[in-house]
């Protein structure tokens, strides 16, 4: 098949098209925003015909949900990789998760905003919901291991939620450039570590 937009024969395999589109859309989201391009433009950026995306995605919202799901999965991987660089059950591991979260937001702010700002059809995406739960599960497990309580404990869930919301808020304030006048310290590691310690200690747990 020859692309109508590039004049090149599309030789990608079945699974490659989704990957090509995902990369192209991620770049467009970063440069133009989630609402700043069309499916046809995404197809051109991926080097495929304008009709090729419809082989896998029925419309633009579905394509964006797929990119958001991919972003969430890559965020989960970054968080998991970060915690594994530290001793099991350590506070340093929890802090590393938070820093990986902030770093992802800083490197890919457009995708980060898409992941947490996409509402059109989000509630209908079972896959996106499951990936989100797995991503939060990294925080849950690290918290449970550190406080030495079952992962199903309500105390673990509350602590993990507080950790997430603090780091999530810091990430958004950072990429939206809203914190520059609030503090003289630009060090993400300082704020993430201080918040993690304060939250853990507020639950009566000694930080190890």
mmCIF file of C-alpha atoms in Angstrom:
data_model
loop_
_atom_site.group_PDB
_atom_site.id
_atom_site.type_symbol
_atom_site.label_atom_id
_atom_site.label_comp_id
_atom_site.label_asym_id
_atom_site.label_seq_id
_atom_site.Cartn_x
_atom_site.Cartn_y
_atom_site.Cartn_z
ATOM 1 C CA UNK A 1 0.000 0.000 0.000
ATOM 2 C CA UNK A 2 1.304 3.450 -0.895
ATOM 3 C CA UNK A 3 0.755 6.400 1.425
ATOM 4 C CA UNK A 4 -1.312 9.191 -0.098
ATOM 5 C CA UNK A 5 0.530 11.735 2.035
ATOM 6 C CA UNK A 6 4.129 10.585 1.712
ATOM 7 C CA UNK A 7 4.270 8.672 -1.564
ATOM 8 C CA UNK A 8 6.074 5.915 0.320
ATOM 9 C CA UNK A 9 4.959 2.335 0.579
ATOM 10 C CA UNK A 10 3.705 1.555 4.073
ATOM 11 C CA UNK A 11 5.691 -1.512 5.038
ATOM 12 C CA UNK A 12 5.016 -1.488 8.769
ATOM 13 C CA UNK A 13 3.671 -4.584 10.478
ATOM 14 C CA UNK A 14 0.246 -4.666 12.088
ATOM 15 C CA UNK A 15 1.529 -3.777 15.548
ATOM 16 C CA UNK A 16 3.997 -1.161 14.317
ATOM 17 C CA UNK A 17 1.288 1.247 13.158
ATOM 18 C CA UNK A 18 0.018 1.782 16.698
ATOM 19 C CA UNK A 19 3.550 2.375 17.948
ATOM 20 C CA UNK A 20 4.279 4.811 15.096
ATOM 21 C CA UNK A 21 1.123 6.764 15.785
ATOM 22 C CA UNK A 22 1.739 6.786 19.517
ATOM 23 C CA UNK A 23 5.186 8.340 19.095
ATOM 24 C CA UNK A 24 3.904 10.856 16.550
ATOM 25 C CA UNK A 25 0.966 11.902 18.731
ATOM 26 C CA UNK A 26 3.167 12.204 21.819
ATOM 27 C CA UNK A 27 5.388 14.646 19.933
ATOM 28 C CA UNK A 28 2.390 16.610 18.660
ATOM 29 C CA UNK A 29 0.897 16.777 22.158
ATOM 30 C CA UNK A 30 4.161 18.237 23.446
ATOM 31 C CA UNK A 31 4.493 20.814 20.679
ATOM 32 C CA UNK A 32 0.860 21.719 19.945
ATOM 33 C CA UNK A 33 -1.159 20.510 22.918
ATOM 34 C CA UNK A 34 -3.768 17.766 22.996
ATOM 35 C CA UNK A 35 -6.287 19.907 21.086
ATOM 36 C CA UNK A 36 -3.866 21.400 18.579
ATOM 37 C CA UNK A 37 -3.797 18.781 15.835
ATOM 38 C CA UNK A 38 -6.009 16.475 13.789
ATOM 39 C CA UNK A 39 -5.839 12.756 13.080
ATOM 40 C CA UNK A 40 -4.739 13.612 9.539
ATOM 41 C CA UNK A 41 -1.843 15.637 10.945
ATOM 42 C CA UNK A 42 -0.902 12.779 13.253
ATOM 43 C CA UNK A 43 -0.932 10.425 10.288
ATOM 44 C CA UNK A 44 1.356 12.727 8.338
ATOM 45 C CA UNK A 45 3.730 12.989 11.285
ATOM 46 C CA UNK A 46 3.816 9.184 11.513
ATOM 47 C CA UNK A 47 4.462 8.912 7.775
ATOM 48 C CA UNK A 48 1.294 6.947 7.003
ATOM 49 C CA UNK A 49 -1.858 7.557 4.993
ATOM 50 C CA UNK A 50 -4.634 9.684 6.455
ATOM 51 C CA UNK A 51 -6.888 6.649 6.724
ATOM 52 C CA UNK A 52 -4.341 4.387 8.436
ATOM 53 C CA UNK A 53 -5.141 5.465 12.038
ATOM 54 C CA UNK A 54 -8.726 4.301 11.629
ATOM 55 C CA UNK A 55 -7.531 0.726 11.400
ATOM 56 C CA UNK A 56 -7.025 0.830 15.169
ATOM 57 C CA UNK A 57 -8.855 3.908 16.463
ATOM 58 C CA UNK A 58 -12.423 4.874 15.696
ATOM 59 C CA UNK A 59 -11.892 8.575 16.406
ATOM 60 C CA UNK A 60 -9.562 11.192 17.859
ATOM 61 C CA UNK A 61 -10.621 10.758 21.522
ATOM 62 C CA UNK A 62 -9.856 7.042 21.305
ATOM 63 C CA UNK A 63 -6.412 7.800 19.876
ATOM 64 C CA UNK A 64 -5.711 10.263 22.683
ATOM 65 C CA UNK A 65 -6.856 7.757 25.289
ATOM 66 C CA UNK A 66 -4.393 5.245 23.866
ATOM 67 C CA UNK A 67 -1.578 7.786 24.130
ATOM 68 C CA UNK A 68 -2.634 8.599 27.691
ATOM 69 C CA UNK A 69 -2.633 4.895 28.559
ATOM 70 C CA UNK A 70 0.822 4.501 27.043
ATOM 71 C CA UNK A 71 2.020 7.475 29.079
ATOM 72 C CA UNK A 72 0.599 6.015 32.275
ATOM 73 C CA UNK A 73 2.310 2.708 31.595
ATOM 74 C CA UNK A 74 5.637 4.436 30.958
ATOM 75 C CA UNK A 75 5.189 6.436 34.165
ATOM 76 C CA UNK A 76 4.534 3.217 36.077
ATOM 77 C CA UNK A 77 7.706 1.700 34.640
ATOM 78 C CA UNK A 78 9.747 4.768 35.623
ATOM 79 C CA UNK A 79 8.388 4.674 39.168
ATOM 80 C CA UNK A 80 8.986 0.939 39.525
ATOM 81 C CA UNK A 81 12.513 1.238 38.177
ATOM 82 C CA UNK A 82 13.245 4.094 40.594
ATOM 83 C CA UNK A 83 12.100 2.256 43.720
ATOM 84 C CA UNK A 84 14.103 -0.831 42.767
ATOM 85 C CA UNK A 85 17.315 1.193 42.949
ATOM 86 C CA UNK A 86 16.962 1.436 46.748
ATOM 87 C CA UNK A 87 16.804 -1.023 49.639
ATOM 88 C CA UNK A 88 13.398 -2.704 50.017
ATOM 89 C CA UNK A 89 10.959 -0.955 52.352
ATOM 90 C CA UNK A 90 13.140 2.150 52.618
ATOM 91 C CA UNK A 91 11.936 5.726 52.707
ATOM 92 C CA UNK A 92 14.501 6.467 50.006
ATOM 93 C CA UNK A 93 12.573 4.152 47.721
ATOM 94 C CA UNK A 94 9.354 6.086 48.297
ATOM 95 C CA UNK A 95 11.151 9.386 47.683
ATOM 96 C CA UNK A 96 12.610 7.956 44.465
ATOM 97 C CA UNK A 97 9.107 7.126 43.238
ATOM 98 C CA UNK A 98 8.069 10.717 43.847
ATOM 99 C CA UNK A 99 11.075 12.106 42.016
ATOM 100 C CA UNK A 100 10.465 9.794 39.050
ATOM 101 C CA UNK A 101 6.898 11.106 38.953
ATOM 102 C CA UNK A 102 8.031 14.747 38.931
ATOM 103 C CA UNK A 103 10.756 14.043 36.367
ATOM 104 C CA UNK A 104 8.240 12.437 34.009
ATOM 105 C CA UNK A 105 6.007 15.497 34.276
ATOM 106 C CA UNK A 106 8.930 17.847 33.568
ATOM 107 C CA UNK A 107 10.189 15.866 30.575
ATOM 108 C CA UNK A 108 6.751 15.235 29.030
ATOM 109 C CA UNK A 109 4.429 17.936 30.381
ATOM 110 C CA UNK A 110 1.999 17.670 27.471
ATOM 111 C CA UNK A 111 1.483 13.948 27.886
ATOM 112 C CA UNK A 112 1.332 14.356 31.670
ATOM 113 C CA UNK A 113 -1.473 16.897 31.325
ATOM 114 C CA UNK A 114 -3.242 14.620 28.863
ATOM 115 C CA UNK A 115 -3.037 11.679 31.250
ATOM 116 C CA UNK A 116 -4.710 13.556 34.079
ATOM 117 C CA UNK A 117 -6.837 16.034 32.163
ATOM 118 C CA UNK A 118 -8.424 13.723 29.626
ATOM 119 C CA UNK A 119 -12.089 13.339 30.561
ATOM 120 C CA UNK A 120 -13.836 12.685 27.236
ATOM 121 C CA UNK A 121 -14.647 8.988 27.437
ATOM 122 C CA UNK A 122 -12.070 8.354 30.168
ATOM 123 C CA UNK A 123 -14.639 6.659 32.374
ATOM 124 C CA UNK A 124 -15.427 4.236 29.531
ATOM 125 C CA UNK A 125 -11.823 3.118 29.117
ATOM 126 C CA UNK A 126 -11.359 0.007 31.217
ATOM 127 C CA UNK A 127 -7.744 -0.354 30.064
ATOM 128 C CA UNK A 128 -6.843 3.200 31.064
ATOM 129 C CA UNK A 129 -8.459 2.706 34.458
ATOM 130 C CA UNK A 130 -6.562 -0.537 35.064
ATOM 131 C CA UNK A 131 -3.227 0.999 34.077
ATOM 132 C CA UNK A 132 -3.892 3.894 36.444
ATOM 133 C CA UNK A 133 -4.593 1.455 39.250
ATOM 134 C CA UNK A 134 -1.376 -0.445 38.526
ATOM 135 C CA UNK A 135 0.587 2.797 38.553
ATOM 136 C CA UNK A 136 -0.842 3.828 41.918
ATOM 137 C CA UNK A 137 -0.138 0.261 43.011
ATOM 138 C CA UNK A 138 3.588 1.028 42.906
ATOM 139 C CA UNK A 139 3.030 3.692 45.580
ATOM 140 C CA UNK A 140 0.740 1.397 47.557
ATOM 141 C CA UNK A 141 3.258 -1.443 47.681
ATOM 142 C CA UNK A 142 6.205 0.775 48.585
ATOM 143 C CA UNK A 143 4.123 2.347 51.356
ATOM 144 C CA UNK A 144 2.900 -1.008 52.673
ATOM 145 C CA UNK A 145 6.429 -2.390 52.720
ATOM 146 C CA UNK A 146 7.750 0.663 54.544
ATOM 147 C CA UNK A 147 5.065 0.814 57.225
ATOM 148 C CA UNK A 148 4.988 -2.990 57.539
ATOM 149 C CA UNK A 149 1.251 -3.283 57.058
ATOM 150 C CA UNK A 150 -0.879 -5.220 54.540
ATOM 151 C CA UNK A 151 -1.318 -3.496 51.199
ATOM 152 C CA UNK A 152 -5.081 -3.788 51.724
ATOM 153 C CA UNK A 153 -4.921 -1.750 54.935
ATOM 154 C CA UNK A 154 -6.920 1.469 54.985
ATOM 155 C CA UNK A 155 -3.984 3.184 56.701
ATOM 156 C CA UNK A 156 -1.720 2.200 53.807
ATOM 157 C CA UNK A 157 -4.254 3.453 51.275
ATOM 158 C CA UNK A 158 -4.593 6.784 53.106
ATOM 159 C CA UNK A 159 -0.836 7.269 53.423
ATOM 160 C CA UNK A 160 -0.215 6.336 49.790
ATOM 161 C CA UNK A 161 -2.950 8.724 48.675
ATOM 162 C CA UNK A 162 -1.439 11.577 50.666
ATOM 163 C CA UNK A 163 1.994 10.841 49.193
ATOM 164 C CA UNK A 164 0.566 10.821 45.683
ATOM 165 C CA UNK A 165 -1.443 14.020 46.032
ATOM 166 C CA UNK A 166 1.500 15.982 47.434
ATOM 167 C CA UNK A 167 3.854 14.883 44.667
ATOM 168 C CA UNK A 168 1.138 15.266 42.014
ATOM 169 C CA UNK A 169 0.448 18.830 43.108
ATOM 170 C CA UNK A 170 4.143 19.664 43.165
ATOM 171 C CA UNK A 171 4.533 18.222 39.660
ATOM 172 C CA UNK A 172 1.727 20.343 38.239
ATOM 173 C CA UNK A 173 2.877 23.499 39.992
ATOM 174 C CA UNK A 174 6.339 22.878 38.567
ATOM 175 C CA UNK A 175 5.349 22.336 34.927
ATOM 176 C CA UNK A 176 2.883 25.238 35.108
ATOM 177 C CA UNK A 177 5.653 27.491 36.479
ATOM 178 C CA UNK A 178 3.514 28.432 39.493
ATOM 179 C CA UNK A 179 6.090 27.811 42.217
ATOM 180 C CA UNK A 180 8.906 30.141 41.219
ATOM 181 C CA UNK A 181 7.724 32.992 43.426
ATOM 182 C CA UNK A 182 6.581 30.750 46.251
ATOM 183 C CA UNK A 183 10.005 29.574 47.331
ATOM 184 C CA UNK A 184 13.661 30.228 46.786
ATOM 185 C CA UNK A 185 14.573 26.551 46.633
ATOM 186 C CA UNK A 186 14.372 24.987 43.160
ATOM 187 C CA UNK A 187 15.422 21.535 44.339
ATOM 188 C CA UNK A 188 12.701 18.941 43.649
ATOM 189 C CA UNK A 189 14.530 16.361 45.749
ATOM 190 C CA UNK A 190 14.289 18.615 48.799
ATOM 191 C CA UNK A 191 10.528 19.127 48.514
ATOM 192 C CA UNK A 192 9.671 15.553 47.642
ATOM 193 C CA UNK A 193 11.816 14.163 50.470
ATOM 194 C CA UNK A 194 10.433 16.642 52.987
ATOM 195 C CA UNK A 195 6.825 15.898 52.025
ATOM 196 C CA UNK A 196 7.365 12.127 52.131
ATOM 197 C CA UNK A 197 8.993 12.269 55.558
ATOM 198 C CA UNK A 198 6.277 14.533 56.949
ATOM 199 C CA UNK A 199 3.470 12.299 55.682
ATOM 200 C CA UNK A 200 5.077 9.102 56.942
ATOM 201 C CA UNK A 201 5.896 10.617 60.337
ATOM 202 C CA UNK A 202 2.393 12.047 60.692
ATOM 203 C CA UNK A 203 1.180 8.451 60.808
ATOM 204 C CA UNK A 204 3.458 7.703 63.729
ATOM 205 C CA UNK A 205 5.998 5.730 61.721
ATOM 206 C CA UNK A 206 9.741 6.113 62.033
ATOM 207 C CA UNK A 207 11.381 6.801 58.667
ATOM 208 C CA UNK A 208 14.004 4.189 57.874
#
